[in-house]
């Protein structure tokens, strides 16, 4: 198989045998982000499709997630970094009820590599915890991630709760079930500060840069 297909296969099959050697080879041709957004994401999308068709069980999807995480961990030191360390502070969380964290953690890596201090609150973060962290950390941006359809709705509730707590720090939202339209029509009206939709982690960085300019 060509290299790109082999990389997708590791994710689909949840296997790490030969993974690192192939990632090393990939780095001679692509940037780390091209490897993630290209063959690794293609593999993850296939996992999502197979899971949806009941051809994979949760335990197998977890193995795929492990391969994705191991790949990102291997690629991370090879990513471009800036020396600036004071561009601002970002609070990151996967919303209440949602355990998906690979995308959020990718956002953390990209923001940290580009001069932001990131406080990663983890998964299933309820609004109360976010409010408390906002008061404690005084962030410049709050980043919310969520992949489930119900997580999009949870973001509406989270924005409402933040507003009620008199918090207006810009919110950045991202995740598979979300769209720009939903963000603008459903989340933003519930909040008093800006709410921006990022289609991927790099776009998240661009928007965060714009917010902190
Ligand atoms: Co889940 N899962 N999962 N899952 N899972 C999806 C999301 C699903 C679409 C699969 C499917 O059915 N086709 C489906 C959701 C259906 C829906 O709501 N419409 C689903 C389901 C149903 C479930 C469970 C309910 C399954 C079950 O238990 N019966 C369960 C949910 C548990 C819960 O959350 N309460 C569940 C569990 C899991 C695992 C634990 C097994 C595992 C997660 C492991 C982990 O994250 N540690 C898992 C996985 C791996 C997936 C798929 C296959 C892959 C997700 C992923 O990591 N993608 C996923 C299908 C899919 O997305 N194709 C699926 C790679 C990652 C880099 O992409 O996170 O989208 P992503 O991030 C992207 C962008 O979205 C964006 O940037 C990244 C790219 O640069 N982005 C941001 C994300 N967050 C951002 C934040 C930002 C900016 C950009 O700023 C703050």
Short mmCIF file of C-alpha atoms and ligand atoms in Angstrom, two decimals:
data_model
loop_
_atom_site.label_atom_id
_atom_site.label_comp_id
_atom_site.label_asym_id
_atom_site.label_seq_id
_atom_site.Cartn_x
_atom_site.Cartn_y
_atom_site.Cartn_z
CA UNK A 1 0.00 0.00 0.00
CA UNK A 2 1.14 3.59 -0.53
CA UNK A 3 2.29 5.42 2.61
CA UNK A 4 -0.84 7.59 2.88
CA UNK A 5 -3.13 4.54 2.79
CA UNK A 6 -0.99 2.71 5.32
CA UNK A 7 -1.32 5.67 7.69
CA UNK A 8 -5.11 5.69 7.33
CA UNK A 9 -5.15 1.92 7.90
CA UNK A 10 -3.34 2.16 11.26
CA UNK A 11 -6.18 4.38 12.49
CA UNK A 12 -8.97 2.25 10.98
CA UNK A 13 -7.48 -0.99 12.29
CA UNK A 14 -6.41 0.46 15.63
CA UNK A 15 -2.95 -1.00 15.13
CA UNK A 16 0.41 0.57 15.96
CA UNK A 17 2.65 -2.06 14.33
CA UNK A 18 4.94 -0.09 12.00
CA UNK A 19 3.19 3.20 12.77
CA UNK A 20 6.21 5.16 14.00
CA UNK A 21 8.42 4.13 11.07
CA UNK A 22 5.71 5.23 8.64
CA UNK A 23 5.18 8.51 10.49
CA UNK A 24 8.92 9.15 10.25
CA UNK A 25 8.75 8.53 6.52
CA UNK A 26 5.72 10.80 6.23
CA UNK A 27 7.68 13.63 7.89
CA UNK A 28 10.15 13.56 5.00
CA UNK A 29 7.29 14.48 2.65
CA UNK A 30 4.69 16.35 4.69
CA UNK A 31 4.39 18.73 7.62
CA UNK A 32 3.01 17.18 10.84
CA UNK A 33 -0.32 18.96 10.33
CA UNK A 34 -0.61 17.70 6.78
CA UNK A 35 -0.18 14.16 8.12
CA UNK A 36 -2.86 14.71 10.76
CA UNK A 37 -5.37 16.53 8.55
CA UNK A 38 -4.70 14.20 5.61
CA UNK A 39 -4.30 10.43 6.04
CA UNK A 40 -4.93 10.26 9.81
CA UNK A 41 -8.19 12.23 9.58
CA UNK A 42 -9.23 10.17 6.53
CA UNK A 43 -8.77 7.10 8.73
CA UNK A 44 -10.79 8.64 11.57
CA UNK A 45 -13.63 9.56 9.19
CA UNK A 46 -13.68 5.97 7.97
CA UNK A 47 -13.82 4.78 11.61
CA UNK A 48 -16.81 7.10 12.14
CA UNK A 49 -18.51 5.70 9.06
CA UNK A 50 -17.89 2.05 10.03
CA UNK A 51 -19.05 2.74 13.58
CA UNK A 52 -22.20 4.36 12.27
CA UNK A 53 -22.85 1.25 10.14
CA UNK A 54 -22.38 -0.97 13.22
CA UNK A 55 -19.25 -2.50 11.72
CA UNK A 56 -17.11 -1.35 14.64
CA UNK A 57 -17.80 -1.42 18.38
CA UNK A 58 -16.84 1.27 20.90
CA UNK A 59 -13.81 -0.74 22.10
CA UNK A 60 -12.47 -0.76 18.55
CA UNK A 61 -13.07 2.97 18.10
CA UNK A 62 -11.11 3.48 21.33
CA UNK A 63 -8.16 1.61 19.79
CA UNK A 64 -8.37 3.92 16.79
CA UNK A 65 -8.39 6.92 19.12
CA UNK A 66 -5.26 5.51 20.78
CA UNK A 67 -3.50 5.32 17.42
CA UNK A 68 -4.52 8.89 16.65
CA UNK A 69 -3.27 10.08 20.05
CA UNK A 70 0.05 8.20 19.70
CA UNK A 71 0.51 9.70 16.23
CA UNK A 72 -0.18 13.24 17.41
CA UNK A 73 2.20 12.72 20.37
CA UNK A 74 4.92 11.57 17.97
CA UNK A 75 4.34 14.42 15.51
CA UNK A 76 3.97 17.18 18.10
CA UNK A 77 7.71 17.85 18.70
CA UNK A 78 8.12 18.28 14.93
CA UNK A 79 5.58 21.07 14.70
CA UNK A 80 6.55 24.68 14.16
CA UNK A 81 6.81 26.69 17.34
CA UNK A 82 7.14 30.38 18.05
CA UNK A 83 9.31 31.70 20.87
CA UNK A 84 6.71 34.22 21.94
CA UNK A 85 4.98 33.04 25.06
CA UNK A 86 2.71 35.85 26.01
CA UNK A 87 0.04 36.15 23.37
CA UNK A 88 -2.72 35.42 25.83
CA UNK A 89 -4.45 32.79 27.90
CA UNK A 90 -6.99 30.31 26.53
CA UNK A 91 -9.27 28.10 28.58
CA UNK A 92 -10.18 24.89 26.76
CA UNK A 93 -12.90 22.36 27.52
CA UNK A 94 -14.96 19.61 25.97
CA UNK A 95 -18.52 20.45 26.99
CA UNK A 96 -20.67 18.64 29.54
CA UNK A 97 -21.73 15.13 28.48
CA UNK A 98 -19.04 14.73 25.82
CA UNK A 99 -15.85 12.66 26.13
CA UNK A 100 -14.30 13.34 22.71
CA UNK A 101 -11.01 15.11 23.26
CA UNK A 102 -8.68 14.45 20.33
CA UNK A 103 -9.70 17.61 18.47
CA UNK A 104 -9.58 19.73 21.63
CA UNK A 105 -6.12 18.42 22.47
CA UNK A 106 -4.97 19.22 18.95
CA UNK A 107 -6.21 22.77 19.45
CA UNK A 108 -4.23 22.89 22.72
CA UNK A 109 -1.02 21.79 20.97
CA UNK A 110 -1.41 24.30 18.15
CA UNK A 111 -2.23 27.21 20.46
CA UNK A 112 0.62 26.38 22.88
CA UNK A 113 3.07 26.06 20.00
CA UNK A 114 2.00 29.50 18.84
CA UNK A 115 2.50 31.47 21.99
CA UNK A 116 -0.68 30.96 24.01
CA UNK A 117 -0.89 29.76 27.56
CA UNK A 118 -3.53 27.05 27.55
CA UNK A 119 -5.48 25.83 30.55
CA UNK A 120 -7.07 22.55 29.46
CA UNK A 121 -10.01 21.68 31.71
CA UNK A 122 -10.50 18.26 30.11
CA UNK A 123 -13.74 16.54 29.10
CA UNK A 124 -17.38 16.64 30.27
CA UNK A 125 -16.87 20.11 31.71
CA UNK A 126 -20.11 21.52 33.18
CA UNK A 127 -20.80 25.27 32.89
CA UNK A 128 -20.28 25.74 36.67
CA UNK A 129 -16.72 24.48 36.36
CA UNK A 130 -16.10 26.73 33.38
CA UNK A 131 -17.44 29.77 35.23
CA UNK A 132 -15.25 29.02 38.23
CA UNK A 133 -12.21 28.60 35.95
CA UNK A 134 -12.98 31.88 34.16
CA UNK A 135 -13.00 33.70 37.48
CA UNK A 136 -9.81 31.99 38.61
CA UNK A 137 -7.82 32.19 35.37
CA UNK A 138 -9.19 35.34 33.76
CA UNK A 139 -8.64 33.98 30.21
CA UNK A 140 -8.61 36.02 26.98
CA UNK A 141 -10.58 33.33 25.13
CA UNK A 142 -12.71 30.34 26.15
CA UNK A 143 -12.53 27.41 23.70
CA UNK A 144 -15.36 24.87 23.69
CA UNK A 145 -15.21 21.57 21.85
CA UNK A 146 -17.93 18.97 21.35
CA UNK A 147 -18.58 16.28 18.75
CA UNK A 148 -22.02 14.99 19.59
CA UNK A 149 -25.19 16.57 18.21
CA UNK A 150 -26.32 17.14 21.79
CA UNK A 151 -23.03 18.97 22.47
CA UNK A 152 -24.03 21.72 20.06
CA UNK A 153 -27.11 22.27 22.23
CA UNK A 154 -24.93 22.07 25.33
CA UNK A 155 -22.88 24.94 23.94
CA UNK A 156 -26.03 27.08 23.77
CA UNK A 157 -26.71 26.29 27.44
CA UNK A 158 -23.09 26.92 28.39
CA UNK A 159 -23.13 30.32 26.66
CA UNK A 160 -26.33 31.20 28.54
CA UNK A 161 -24.81 30.20 31.88
CA UNK A 162 -21.63 32.17 31.22
CA UNK A 163 -23.70 35.21 30.33
CA UNK A 164 -25.77 34.86 33.49
CA UNK A 165 -22.52 34.76 35.45
CA UNK A 166 -21.69 38.08 33.78
CA UNK A 167 -18.84 36.61 31.73
CA UNK A 168 -18.29 38.07 28.26
CA UNK A 169 -14.87 36.77 27.26
CA UNK A 170 -14.79 35.73 23.56
CA UNK A 171 -15.83 32.11 22.96
CA UNK A 172 -14.35 29.90 20.27
CA UNK A 173 -16.36 26.80 19.40
CA UNK A 174 -15.49 23.77 17.29
CA UNK A 175 -16.39 20.14 16.67
CA UNK A 176 -17.93 17.86 14.11
CA UNK A 177 -21.64 18.42 14.83
CA UNK A 178 -21.30 22.19 14.79
CA UNK A 179 -21.66 24.65 11.90
CA UNK A 180 -21.01 28.33 11.47
CA UNK A 181 -24.73 28.83 10.92
CA UNK A 182 -25.65 27.10 14.19
CA UNK A 183 -23.00 29.14 15.99
CA UNK A 184 -24.26 32.44 14.61
CA UNK A 185 -27.97 31.70 14.88
CA UNK A 186 -28.19 29.66 18.07
CA UNK A 187 -25.15 30.19 20.28
CA UNK A 188 -24.12 33.80 19.66
CA UNK A 189 -27.55 35.34 20.47
CA UNK A 190 -27.37 33.68 23.93
CA UNK A 191 -24.12 35.37 24.81
CA UNK A 192 -22.90 38.88 25.39
CA UNK A 193 -19.39 38.58 23.97
CA UNK A 194 -18.26 37.35 20.54
CA UNK A 195 -18.78 33.67 19.62
CA UNK A 196 -16.65 32.35 16.77
CA UNK A 197 -16.83 29.04 14.92
CA UNK A 198 -13.58 27.26 13.99
CA UNK A 199 -13.75 24.58 11.33
CA UNK A 200 -10.46 23.02 12.44
CA UNK A 201 -7.60 23.56 14.87
CA UNK A 202 -5.59 25.82 12.54
CA UNK A 203 -8.65 27.98 11.95
CA UNK A 204 -9.00 28.07 15.75
CA UNK A 205 -5.50 29.56 15.95
CA UNK A 206 -6.26 32.14 13.23
CA UNK A 207 -9.43 33.24 15.02
CA UNK A 208 -7.70 33.37 18.40
CA UNK A 209 -4.96 35.53 16.86
CA UNK A 210 -7.59 37.84 15.43
CA UNK A 211 -9.35 38.08 18.80
CA UNK A 212 -6.19 38.90 20.69
CA UNK A 213 -4.92 41.48 18.17
CO1 LIG B 1 -17.57 8.90 19.27
N1 LIG B 1 -18.97 9.60 18.10
N2 LIG B 1 -18.89 8.32 20.53
N3 LIG B 1 -16.09 8.11 20.24
N4 LIG B 1 -16.50 9.25 17.69
C1 LIG B 1 -18.52 10.35 16.86
C2 LIG B 1 -18.42 11.85 17.14
C3 LIG B 1 -19.70 9.98 15.86
C4 LIG B 1 -19.93 11.04 14.77
C5 LIG B 1 -19.41 8.60 15.24
C6 LIG B 1 -20.55 8.10 14.34
O1 LIG B 1 -21.53 7.61 14.79
N5 LIG B 1 -20.42 8.25 13.06
C7 LIG B 1 -20.91 9.83 16.84
C8 LIG B 1 -21.70 11.11 17.12
C9 LIG B 1 -23.12 11.04 16.60
C10 LIG B 1 -23.89 12.28 16.88
O2 LIG B 1 -23.99 12.80 17.94
N6 LIG B 1 -24.44 12.74 15.80
C11 LIG B 1 -20.23 9.30 18.08
C12 LIG B 1 -20.88 8.58 19.11
C13 LIG B 1 -22.33 8.24 18.85
C14 LIG B 1 -20.24 8.20 20.29
C15 LIG B 1 -20.87 7.49 21.52
C16 LIG B 1 -22.26 7.97 21.93
C17 LIG B 1 -20.85 5.99 21.22
C18 LIG B 1 -21.46 5.11 22.29
O3 LIG B 1 -21.00 5.05 23.41
N7 LIG B 1 -22.51 4.44 21.90
C19 LIG B 1 -19.82 7.78 22.60
C20 LIG B 1 -20.09 9.15 23.26
C21 LIG B 1 -19.65 9.23 24.65
C22 LIG B 1 -19.80 10.66 25.16
O4 LIG B 1 -19.19 11.58 24.63
N8 LIG B 1 -20.63 10.82 26.17
C23 LIG B 1 -18.58 7.88 21.77
C24 LIG B 1 -17.31 7.54 22.22
C25 LIG B 1 -16.16 7.60 21.46
C26 LIG B 1 -14.82 7.04 21.91
C27 LIG B 1 -14.56 7.21 23.42
C28 LIG B 1 -14.78 5.55 21.59
C29 LIG B 1 -13.83 7.79 20.96
C30 LIG B 1 -13.30 9.11 21.54
C31 LIG B 1 -11.94 8.99 22.15
C32 LIG B 1 -11.41 10.34 22.56
O5 LIG B 1 -11.72 11.39 22.02
N9 LIG B 1 -10.55 10.29 23.54
C33 LIG B 1 -14.77 8.18 19.79
C34 LIG B 1 -14.31 8.57 18.50
C35 LIG B 1 -12.82 8.44 18.26
C36 LIG B 1 -15.19 9.06 17.50
C37 LIG B 1 -14.88 9.42 16.02
C38 LIG B 1 -14.77 8.11 15.26
C39 LIG B 1 -13.62 10.25 15.76
C40 LIG B 1 -13.51 11.55 16.56
C41 LIG B 1 -12.10 12.10 16.47
O6 LIG B 1 -11.31 11.99 17.39
N10 LIG B 1 -11.74 12.69 15.31
C42 LIG B 1 -16.16 10.27 15.62
C43 LIG B 1 -16.51 10.20 14.16
C44 LIG B 1 -15.84 11.31 13.36
O7 LIG B 1 -15.66 12.42 13.84
N11 LIG B 1 -15.51 11.01 12.15
C45 LIG B 1 -17.12 9.86 16.67
C46 LIG B 1 -10.42 13.26 15.07
C47 LIG B 1 -10.34 14.68 15.66
C48 LIG B 1 -8.99 15.30 15.36
O8 LIG B 1 -11.34 15.44 15.02
O9 LIG B 1 -12.48 16.03 17.22
O10 LIG B 1 -13.62 16.47 14.98
P1 LIG B 1 -12.39 16.38 15.79
O11 LIG B 1 -11.65 17.81 15.76
C49 LIG B 1 -11.50 18.53 14.55
C50 LIG B 1 -12.57 19.58 14.32
O12 LIG B 1 -13.84 19.16 14.73
C51 LIG B 1 -12.06 20.79 15.03
O13 LIG B 1 -10.63 20.68 14.88
C52 LIG B 1 -10.23 19.32 14.69
C53 LIG B 1 -9.42 19.21 13.41
O14 LIG B 1 -8.33 20.09 13.38
N12 LIG B 1 -12.33 21.03 16.45
C54 LIG B 1 -12.11 22.26 17.00
C55 LIG B 1 -12.76 20.21 17.41
N13 LIG B 1 -12.86 20.86 18.57
C56 LIG B 1 -12.47 22.13 18.35
C57 LIG B 1 -12.39 23.23 19.21
C58 LIG B 1 -11.94 24.45 18.68
C59 LIG B 1 -11.58 24.55 17.35
C60 LIG B 1 -11.67 23.47 16.48
O15 LIG B 1 -11.81 25.57 19.42
C61 LIG B 1 -12.08 25.52 20.81
#
